[in-house]
Amino acid sequence: MSDASIKSAAKSSGGLDHLIYVLRANPVTMLAFCMFALIILAAVFGPSLVPYDPLATNAANALQAPSLAHWFGTDSVGRDVFSRVIVATRLDLSISVAAVALSFVVGSVLGSVAGYWGGWLDAVLNRVLDTIMAFPLFVLAMGIVAALGNTIENIIYATAIINVPFYARLVRAEVNIRRDSGFARAAKLSGNSDIRVLAMHIFPNALPPMMVQVSLNLGWAILNAAGLSFIGLGVRPPTAEWGIMVAEGANFIVSGEWWLAVFPGLTLMIAVFTFNLLGDGLRDIVDPRQRT
Amino acid sequence: MATANTYPRLRAVMMRIAQSIPVVVGVVVISFLLTRALPGDPAAYFAGAAADEASIEEIRVALGLDKPLIQQFFIYVGDLLQGDLGQSISSGQSVAADLAKRLPASLELTLTALIVSCGIAIPLGVLAATQPGSWIDHLCRVVVTAGVSLPTFFTGIVLIYVFYYLLGIAPSPLGRLDFIYIEPDRVTGFYLIDAAVVGDWETWLGALKQLVLPAVTLALFTLAPIARMTRAAMLTALSSDFIRTAKAAGLTNRKVLYGYAFRNALLPVVTTLGMVFSFALGANVLVEKVFAWPGIGSYAVEALVVSDYAAVQGFVLAMALLFVLLNLIIDLAYTAIDPRIGFASK
């Protein structure tokens, strides 16, 4: 996703120099990129690198504190917490990436159509989005999962639905201001169809701000999915997932077995933190005026 | 605020109230769709596992599920207008009664948390904006970035571990009041207020002790957006022309800062509060689960576990209506802060 923003930054002004300048002036963004790479690596290669089977129980070795053999300790049935935390990366990341991708596509289509053609389509879409936003979003996600059924796919759909308004509104605004611009008219006059003008000429302009939104949203989507599985929705118990691991560990925190909840929780926090930093960094690159 | 001023102000307020009607209608439509989208056959579900074909059909007619969808919708709305949200299977009570009984617990927690977080975040943001580059500015930046990354349920668990298990200062994280205290008579349902009304300060202190950790957990979560917005809004206000003029006219620093800059900066902050409420009401569910807080959030979670759908959907609807109401109050508070707002532009 950084590709698109780099390209667009390069096209606009100052080019690659600007990117290098921002990265050098802001080591935090640099760090975020590195952490992001690490998370991707853990998601891709994690399951084949971990020292123990994340589902293998060993009752004789239950509730061991962190040690050299078990870096993050073991849980109540003797599973290795470190292996489970690493393996969970793939699931958590897939849920949030799938949800964000879905809302990106749906939001782009809805927003483009509403922004380009306007009229009653636009009015209806705005009403629907307003209604979605009228719910506390996490609560709406709970309601959707409860209604559609308690599965991982429905967690993805619910997270996607509550994210759609952000993308649709962004795209609608970006498309709407360029609907009658010179380049769009020129493209139309030279014989392009409406859909082609919209998709090839106008929509790409919305991509840089969308990328920032994607990055900020990914962190939020992970939090959301982990929150849903924390209250017992979606992911089923033996599966390794950060939210459910924290939920399982919560039962042991009052008796002092802190490692069960703390390590998955910390990992979750770091992942969200990375995406938020990345989003802020991308925003600095894409639109320096928005800096706060 | 409407009484104090002339006619147009009152009209603006009425307009704003009227504007929330289509939103409420939308919310009701969505929650109706959610109740009808239940997995499988709702009639078979409500009839129970042991029901035969005939009794399922009986339930279907009793619930009106054999009628067309539009007609079902009007029956649903009719029930809602009578305050009927259906029966909870797990508690055997009506959902509306259950929610009403548990709502004060959630409100007490959420409102305390928001007051705490505004009390910290707004001064922090103001100080960060007035002294850019100072340690307080850096503190603000760290709080803002770290705060939005905190999973509420995880913060809560860490706080329990530190303050209950390690330090032993916090009471056990189980509900609103330790069993050694007697629940105060219900006046408002807010334990802190009810205990204070009868002058039972021992219970008041007990309730406060239980409240501190969950409220802090929720406050930490809402701190970040408020601090971020306050800082940004103060920076914008301080760099504007009217501040320069005010300074040039020889007003004291204090007057410029609080009389002019802060008052203008409050507007975007109040707007952000709407979004913060949305997050806080969602996070509330998680915090209630962590601290076994007997509010409507943990009610919904318990209902989810046993597939008590009427209870869950009632909860979703209640939360949405609460959120619409909060947004309305925020917008009306706007007029109190900024006399220029007429709602006409909206």
XYZ file of C-alpha atoms in Angstrom:
638
model
C 0.000 0.000 0.000
C 2.950 2.300 0.524
C 3.666 1.964 -3.178
C 0.697 3.993 -4.267
C 1.430 6.851 -1.926
C 5.085 6.876 -2.854
C 4.172 6.991 -6.507
C 1.687 9.760 -6.025
C 4.084 11.732 -3.863
C 6.700 11.292 -6.545
C 4.329 12.513 -9.205
C 3.176 15.565 -7.324
C 6.042 17.672 -6.068
C 9.551 17.136 -4.843
C 9.277 13.465 -5.711
C 11.262 10.848 -3.904
C 13.282 13.555 -2.157
C 10.210 14.472 -0.175
C 9.732 10.875 0.939
C 13.363 10.539 1.979
C 13.171 13.891 3.731
C 10.073 12.871 5.661
C 11.507 9.493 6.624
C 14.788 11.047 7.741
C 13.125 13.868 9.633
C 10.741 11.439 11.241
C 12.518 8.335 12.504
C 9.270 7.233 14.108
C 7.730 6.649 10.679
C 10.851 4.717 9.702
C 10.420 2.584 12.810
C 6.760 2.025 11.943
C 7.721 0.760 8.486
C 10.196 -1.675 10.052
C 7.653 -2.923 12.590
C 5.124 -3.331 9.803
C 7.589 -5.499 7.876
C 8.126 -7.585 11.026
C 4.388 -8.140 11.476
C 4.041 -9.214 7.840
C 6.943 -11.635 8.279
C 5.344 -13.079 11.427
C 2.058 -13.523 9.594
C 3.630 -15.201 6.573
C 6.362 -17.344 8.097
C 5.286 -17.423 11.770
C 3.429 -20.743 11.736
C 6.425 -22.577 10.265
C 8.982 -20.953 12.581
C 7.397 -21.272 16.042
C 9.063 -23.705 18.451
C 5.874 -25.506 19.601
C 2.566 -26.596 18.131
C 0.147 -23.804 19.164
C -2.631 -26.318 19.851
C -0.604 -29.075 21.539
C -1.648 -29.405 25.179
C 0.611 -30.673 27.914
C -1.122 -30.837 31.282
C 2.106 -31.582 33.150
C 3.513 -28.268 31.996
C 0.522 -26.011 32.669
C 0.735 -22.395 33.895
C 4.536 -22.173 33.772
C 5.991 -18.673 34.132
C 8.081 -17.348 31.221
C 11.387 -19.195 30.936
C 14.043 -19.943 28.343
C 12.091 -22.960 27.102
C 8.795 -21.076 27.014
C 9.529 -17.373 26.407
C 6.005 -16.239 27.176
C 5.193 -19.080 29.583
C 2.470 -21.693 29.141
C -1.294 -21.477 29.553
C -3.761 -23.440 31.688
C -3.518 -26.570 29.533
C 0.211 -26.285 28.891
C 0.206 -24.686 25.438
C 3.141 -22.430 24.613
C 1.962 -18.806 24.738
C 4.771 -17.524 22.502
C 3.872 -19.906 19.680
C 0.212 -19.044 20.015
C 0.881 -15.294 19.938
C 2.977 -15.579 16.772
C 0.587 -17.946 15.003
C -2.345 -15.668 15.864
C -0.750 -12.851 13.835
C -1.896 -14.425 10.580
C -5.520 -14.798 11.671
C -5.800 -11.323 13.215
C -4.138 -9.699 10.235
C -6.262 -11.624 7.719
C -9.484 -10.651 9.468
C -8.609 -6.970 9.483
C -7.097 -6.907 5.985
C -10.115 -8.723 4.556
C -12.510 -6.376 6.346
C -10.653 -3.244 5.297
C -10.301 -4.470 1.701
C -14.014 -5.177 1.562
C -14.973 -1.772 2.896
C -12.398 -0.143 0.608
C -13.970 -1.701 -2.490
C -17.597 -1.227 -1.448
C -16.941 2.287 -0.150
C -15.091 3.247 -3.353
C -17.874 2.053 -5.629
C -20.666 3.630 -3.583
C -18.765 6.872 -3.036
C -17.740 7.195 -6.694
C -21.236 6.607 -7.981
C -22.778 9.010 -5.487
C -20.135 11.655 -6.045
C -20.180 11.450 -9.857
C -23.860 11.156 -10.660
C -25.300 12.768 -7.520
C -29.066 13.055 -7.464
C -31.307 10.661 -5.571
C -28.577 7.993 -5.441
C -26.428 10.418 -3.508
C -29.265 11.378 -1.186
C -30.158 7.763 -0.427
C -26.548 6.807 0.171
C -26.054 9.717 2.550
C -29.128 8.724 4.534
C -27.963 5.117 4.815
C -24.461 6.154 5.882
C -25.893 8.584 8.440
C -27.962 5.774 9.872
C -24.964 3.463 10.173
C -23.015 6.233 11.874
C -25.938 6.804 14.249
C -25.049 3.532 15.960
C -22.126 3.241 18.335
C -20.028 1.282 15.825
C -18.753 -1.515 18.042
C -22.286 -2.115 19.291
C -23.583 -2.295 15.716
C -20.879 -4.832 14.902
C -22.052 -6.915 17.888
C -25.625 -6.735 16.636
C -24.647 -7.732 13.098
C -22.627 -10.729 14.245
C -25.428 -11.781 16.580
C -27.926 -11.546 13.726
C -25.881 -13.148 10.942
C -24.405 -15.893 13.071
C -21.325 -16.350 15.144
C -18.554 -17.067 12.609
C -15.250 -15.508 11.565
C -16.674 -14.519 8.156
C -19.424 -12.573 9.862
C -16.860 -10.779 12.039
C -15.239 -9.680 8.769
C -18.559 -8.546 7.275
C -19.521 -6.672 10.437
C -16.165 -4.885 10.614
C -16.433 -4.044 6.913
C -19.931 -2.619 7.262
C -19.016 -0.286 10.104
C -15.994 0.938 8.122
C -17.776 1.571 4.815
C -19.077 5.064 5.720
C -15.540 6.410 6.214
C -14.421 5.292 2.741
C -17.639 6.145 0.946
C -17.656 9.691 2.328
C -14.001 10.254 1.534
C -14.343 9.018 -2.054
C -17.608 10.872 -2.551
C -15.979 14.166 -1.539
C -12.878 13.591 -3.677
C -14.890 12.556 -6.750
C -17.460 15.281 -6.333
C -14.967 18.167 -6.401
C -13.389 16.796 -9.602
C -16.586 15.888 -11.391
C -16.613 19.059 -13.500
C -12.878 19.735 -13.553
C -11.093 20.472 -16.803
C -9.301 17.163 -17.126
C -12.481 15.191 -16.538
C -14.313 17.177 -19.224
C -11.430 16.774 -21.638
C -11.435 13.032 -21.085
C -15.181 12.930 -21.635
C -14.972 15.048 -24.810
C -12.331 12.816 -26.315
C -14.848 10.022 -26.281
C -14.423 8.181 -22.991
C -17.490 6.726 -21.369
C -18.646 8.038 -18.008
C -17.501 4.898 -16.248
C -14.068 5.071 -17.842
C -13.637 8.734 -16.914
C -14.728 7.964 -13.381
C -12.578 4.879 -12.926
C -9.436 5.869 -14.817
C -9.281 9.648 -14.496
C -11.145 10.825 -11.417
C -11.005 7.961 -8.927
C -7.175 7.612 -8.848
C -7.044 11.111 -7.341
C -8.789 9.788 -4.264
C -6.191 7.068 -3.695
C -3.591 8.957 -1.607
C -6.023 10.031 1.134
C -7.575 6.558 0.936
C -4.210 4.965 1.705
C -3.918 6.998 4.888
C -7.407 5.925 5.825
C -6.579 2.267 5.130
C -3.586 2.333 7.405
C -5.421 4.025 10.265
C -8.363 1.702 9.709
C -6.297 -1.476 9.815
C -5.308 -0.775 13.402
C -8.869 -0.012 14.284
C -10.145 -3.145 12.516
C -7.713 -5.336 14.471
C -8.882 -3.739 17.736
C -12.474 -4.248 16.711
C -12.064 -7.896 15.718
C -10.064 -8.645 18.872
C -12.734 -6.903 20.945
C -15.469 -9.008 19.348
C -13.610 -12.243 19.989
C -12.838 -11.057 23.520
C -16.562 -11.071 24.296
C -16.881 -14.515 22.729
C -17.884 -13.765 19.148
C -16.382 -15.245 16.011
C -13.245 -17.151 16.866
C -13.771 -20.443 18.744
C -11.665 -21.265 21.818
C -8.877 -23.633 20.762
C -7.919 -21.275 17.921
C -5.064 -18.910 18.660
C -6.257 -15.299 18.381
C -5.135 -12.295 20.424
C -8.543 -11.189 21.690
C -9.620 -14.612 22.839
C -6.209 -15.280 24.407
C -6.553 -12.113 26.481
C -10.065 -13.236 27.451
C -8.760 -16.647 28.543
C -5.879 -15.041 30.392
C -8.219 -12.631 32.191
C -9.441 -15.494 34.364
C -5.935 -16.035 35.686
C -4.887 -12.436 36.220
C -6.464 -12.220 39.701
C -4.385 -15.193 40.814
C -1.197 -13.679 39.434
C -0.589 -15.630 36.189
C -0.050 -12.416 34.251
C 1.729 -13.814 31.190
C -1.390 -15.446 29.760
C -3.091 -12.122 29.087
C -0.201 -9.667 28.974
C 1.749 -11.069 26.016
C -1.108 -11.387 23.538
C -2.436 -8.030 24.760
C 0.933 -6.339 24.297
C 1.309 -7.834 20.826
C -2.135 -6.598 19.878
C -1.261 -3.163 21.199
C 2.006 -3.031 19.289
C 0.292 -4.087 16.064
C -2.359 -1.385 16.410
C 0.286 1.150 17.393
C 2.294 0.276 14.271
C -0.655 0.835 11.973
C -1.520 4.121 13.657
C 2.074 5.381 13.366
C 2.153 4.227 9.771
C -1.063 6.095 9.064
C 0.273 9.276 10.621
C 3.517 8.872 8.687
C 1.699 8.304 5.400
C -0.399 11.370 6.075
C 2.745 13.451 6.500
C 3.969 12.164 3.145
C 0.673 12.506 1.295
C -0.641 15.686 2.827
C 1.787 17.646 5.006
C -0.833 20.299 5.806
C -2.928 17.852 7.811
C -0.198 17.418 10.397
C -1.334 17.982 13.970
C -31.058 28.141 26.403
C -34.091 28.507 24.225
C -35.943 30.622 26.751
C -33.193 33.154 27.177
C -33.205 34.420 23.650
C -35.399 35.514 20.832
C -37.513 33.546 18.457
C -34.946 32.349 15.866
C -32.955 30.535 18.515
C -35.956 28.522 19.609
C -36.708 27.711 15.990
C -33.155 26.525 15.440
C -33.453 24.198 18.418
C -36.750 22.804 17.163
C -35.208 22.310 13.714
C -32.342 20.347 15.199
C -34.717 18.146 17.154
C -36.739 17.563 13.993
C -33.574 16.559 12.152
C -32.990 13.650 14.476
C -36.340 12.081 13.552
C -35.194 10.536 10.229
C -32.107 9.201 12.013
C -34.289 7.527 14.637
C -36.446 6.054 11.861
C -33.301 4.713 10.155
C -32.069 3.215 13.408
C -35.407 1.477 13.976
C -35.399 0.097 10.388
C -31.889 -1.313 10.789
C -32.644 -2.896 14.132
C -35.809 -4.402 12.665
C -33.765 -5.909 9.835
C -31.284 -7.261 12.386
C -34.032 -9.004 14.359
C -35.441 -10.550 11.195
C -32.058 -11.656 9.900
C -31.708 -14.194 12.701
C -29.960 -17.372 11.607
C -32.524 -20.003 10.719
C -36.195 -19.729 11.524
C -36.999 -17.283 14.363
C -40.239 -19.112 15.080
C -38.438 -22.406 15.539
C -35.914 -20.619 17.712
C -38.490 -18.988 19.988
C -40.513 -22.203 20.212
C -37.548 -23.969 21.797
C -35.715 -27.167 21.004
C -38.498 -29.582 21.951
C -41.208 -27.955 19.833
C -43.028 -29.906 17.144
C -44.266 -28.663 13.770
C -47.654 -27.483 15.062
C -46.333 -25.440 17.973
C -43.730 -23.788 15.751
C -46.543 -22.758 13.428
C -48.461 -21.476 16.454
C -45.500 -19.339 17.540
C -45.099 -18.106 13.983
C -48.664 -16.814 13.973
C -48.339 -15.450 17.513
C -45.201 -13.498 16.580
C -46.765 -12.330 13.347
C -44.007 -13.968 11.300
C -46.483 -15.339 8.765
C -47.385 -11.810 7.657
C -45.564 -9.848 4.939
C -42.379 -8.049 5.976
C -43.881 -4.543 5.776
C -46.723 -5.522 8.066
C -44.247 -7.140 10.455
C -42.341 -3.872 10.522
C -45.392 -1.903 11.628
C -46.160 -4.477 14.314
C -42.550 -4.109 15.469
C -42.840 -0.308 15.569
C -46.139 -0.593 17.421
C -44.488 -2.804 20.041
C -41.595 -0.369 20.334
C -43.952 2.537 20.937
C -45.403 0.585 23.852
C -41.884 0.024 25.143
C -41.993 -3.672 24.291
C -38.622 -5.048 23.186
C -39.620 -8.685 23.570
C -38.844 -11.281 26.210
C -35.387 -12.248 27.334
C -35.022 -16.020 27.313
C -32.234 -16.146 29.873
C -33.752 -13.879 32.540
C -37.433 -14.537 31.754
C -38.135 -10.813 32.121
C -39.050 -8.332 29.441
C -35.962 -6.927 27.745
C -37.061 -3.343 28.317
C -37.329 -3.911 32.081
C -33.939 -5.638 32.181
C -32.302 -2.791 30.280
C -33.940 -0.124 32.427
C -32.726 -1.877 35.562
C -29.148 -2.074 34.340
C -28.835 1.200 32.441
C -27.891 3.395 35.455
C -24.856 1.209 36.139
C -23.592 1.758 32.580
C -24.368 5.457 32.608
C -22.640 5.971 35.947
C -19.512 4.290 34.595
C -19.507 6.018 31.199
C -20.266 9.499 32.508
C -17.668 9.278 35.295
C -15.106 8.140 32.752
C -15.946 10.970 30.361
C -15.781 13.589 33.105
C -12.403 12.251 34.233
C -11.063 12.130 30.693
C -12.302 15.636 29.787
C -10.864 16.901 33.067
C -7.440 15.600 32.097
C -7.444 15.838 28.312
C -8.675 19.411 27.868
C -6.123 21.059 30.215
C -3.437 18.802 28.732
C -4.331 19.878 25.205
C -4.508 23.550 26.153
C -1.140 23.475 27.910
C 0.439 21.569 25.018
C -0.822 24.173 22.557
C 0.288 27.158 24.631
C 3.761 25.747 25.219
C 4.693 23.965 21.996
C 7.903 21.990 22.235
C 7.835 21.826 26.028
C 7.761 18.560 27.977
C 4.011 18.844 28.326
C 3.666 19.029 24.549
C 5.691 15.840 24.193
C 3.661 14.196 26.948
C 0.520 15.149 25.063
C 1.856 13.638 21.849
C 2.796 10.363 23.565
C -0.599 10.133 25.292
C -2.393 10.810 22.025
C -0.556 8.207 19.964
C -0.391 5.525 22.642
C -3.946 6.147 23.829
C -5.628 5.251 20.547
C -3.685 1.999 20.337
C -4.782 0.709 23.740
C -7.238 -2.167 23.620
C -9.609 -1.236 26.481
C -10.044 -4.783 27.666
C -6.281 -5.172 27.917
C -5.780 -1.880 29.822
C -8.432 -3.027 32.290
C -6.722 -6.353 32.882
C -3.326 -4.724 33.387
C -4.833 -2.253 35.874
C -6.457 -5.146 37.779
C -3.145 -6.984 37.888
C -1.207 -3.970 39.151
C -3.698 -2.421 41.579
C -5.541 -5.508 42.797
C -3.024 -8.350 42.651
C 0.348 -6.612 43.060
C -0.434 -3.546 45.199
C -3.663 -4.734 46.795
C -5.194 -1.251 46.940
C -8.114 -1.880 44.598
C -11.091 -4.024 45.642
C -11.756 -7.241 43.747
C -13.017 -6.427 40.246
C -16.469 -7.927 40.683
C -19.341 -5.562 40.173
C -20.431 -2.239 41.573
C -20.335 -2.867 45.298
C -18.561 -5.306 47.580
C -20.990 -7.712 49.258
C -20.160 -6.324 52.724
C -22.052 -3.150 51.841
C -25.808 -2.917 51.513
C -27.049 -1.604 48.197
C -28.402 1.950 48.659
C -32.118 2.521 48.082
C -32.796 3.137 44.438
C -33.478 6.793 43.702
C -31.529 7.453 40.509
C -29.805 4.080 40.239
C -26.434 5.861 40.405
C -24.860 4.386 43.545
C -22.734 7.454 44.208
C -25.788 9.743 44.139
C -28.127 7.341 45.936
C -25.661 6.753 48.765
C -25.013 10.484 49.096
C -28.738 11.229 49.223
C -29.233 9.067 52.302
C -25.904 10.194 53.738
C -24.405 6.706 53.820
C -20.805 7.734 53.234
C -19.342 4.329 53.965
C -21.283 2.797 51.089
C -20.478 5.819 48.970
C -16.768 5.205 49.489
C -17.229 1.499 48.769
C -19.010 2.260 45.505
C -16.359 4.813 44.558
C -13.576 2.287 45.138
C -15.274 -0.180 42.789
C -15.808 2.548 40.215
C -12.254 3.912 40.055
C -10.543 1.198 38.001
C -13.213 0.691 35.312
C -13.690 4.452 34.993
C -9.944 5.003 34.604
C -9.786 2.234 31.992
C -12.511 3.855 29.949
C -11.065 7.338 30.515
C -7.636 6.287 29.216
C -9.322 5.144 26.029
C -11.232 8.384 25.458
C -8.385 10.645 26.546
C -6.522 10.537 23.250
C -9.058 11.932 20.771
C -10.098 14.726 23.140
C -6.511 15.782 23.899
C -5.587 15.640 20.221
C -8.519 17.774 19.161
C -8.061 20.289 21.987
C -4.428 20.787 21.098
C -5.114 21.196 17.384
C -8.070 23.524 17.932
C -6.147 25.664 20.426
C -3.224 25.955 18.019
C -5.556 27.111 15.247
C -7.320 29.570 17.518
C -4.094 30.992 18.937
C -2.644 31.671 15.496
C -5.714 33.522 14.247
C -6.056 37.256 13.696
C -8.491 38.024 16.477
C -6.013 36.726 19.034
C -3.312 38.995 17.635
C -5.746 41.900 17.794
C -6.744 41.043 21.347
C -3.100 40.916 22.379
C -2.351 44.178 20.585
C -5.274 45.802 22.374
C -3.459 45.049 25.596
C -5.688 42.379 27.089
C -4.085 40.177 29.708
C -2.726 36.832 28.671
C -5.297 35.104 30.815
C -8.190 36.920 29.184
C -6.870 36.229 25.691
C -6.267 32.561 26.409
C -9.453 31.643 28.230
C -11.883 34.353 27.155
C -11.118 34.259 23.447
C -8.933 31.368 22.281
C -10.361 28.640 24.491
C -13.952 29.568 23.826
C -13.392 29.278 20.091
C -11.389 26.088 20.423
C -14.205 24.452 22.365
C -16.366 24.090 19.261
C -14.351 21.432 17.410
C -13.737 19.730 20.755
C -17.456 19.434 21.405
C -17.889 18.034 17.879
C -15.274 15.367 18.587
C -17.170 14.422 21.723
C -19.847 12.895 19.469
C -17.324 10.458 18.008
C -15.825 9.873 21.445
C -19.252 8.877 22.762
C -19.546 6.319 19.982
C -16.222 4.774 20.990
C -16.988 5.032 24.689
C -20.337 3.248 24.398
C -18.646 0.437 22.458
C -15.679 0.224 24.807
C -18.120 0.238 27.689
C -19.191 -3.292 26.723
C -15.617 -4.541 26.972
C -14.881 -2.743 30.239
C -18.073 -4.067 31.801
C -17.082 -7.587 30.849
C -13.603 -7.203 32.331
C -14.850 -5.765 35.640
C -18.059 -7.848 35.848
C -19.902 -4.530 35.958
C -23.660 -5.212 35.995
C -24.558 -2.732 33.230
C -26.314 -3.209 29.917
C -23.045 -4.074 28.146
C -22.377 -7.161 30.229
C -26.094 -7.980 29.937
C -25.686 -8.068 26.156
C -22.531 -10.164 26.377
C -24.259 -12.698 28.651
C -27.202 -12.746 26.249
C -24.877 -13.340 23.279
C -23.336 -16.359 24.973
C -26.727 -18.082 25.351
C -28.046 -16.812 21.969
C -30.698 -14.661 23.615
C -31.326 -12.594 20.497
C -34.199 -10.421 21.687
C -31.994 -9.171 24.512
C -29.053 -8.448 22.190
C -31.167 -6.591 19.636
C -32.905 -4.632 22.379
C -29.499 -3.638 23.666
C -28.307 -2.535 20.215
C -31.410 -0.429 19.714
C -31.180 1.092 23.189
C -27.518 2.008 22.641
C -28.286 3.587 19.261
C -31.129 5.670 20.677
C -28.913 6.723 23.569
C -26.230 7.770 21.095
C -28.709 9.765 18.982
C -29.880 11.498 22.155
C -26.305 12.292 23.214
C -25.551 13.759 19.791
C -28.657 15.879 20.042
C -27.567 17.182 23.447
C -24.101 17.948 22.072
C -25.545 19.909 19.175
C -27.827 21.839 21.482
C -24.869 22.559 23.755
C -23.309 24.150 20.694
C -25.800 26.999 20.839
C -24.861 27.636 24.432
C -21.179 27.886 23.552
C -21.398 29.614 20.218
C -24.208 32.108 19.644
C -23.278 32.317 15.945
C -24.501 28.800 15.198
C -27.948 28.899 13.662
C -28.190 25.365 12.252
C -29.352 27.001 9.033
C -26.242 25.939 7.177
C -26.656 22.298 8.096
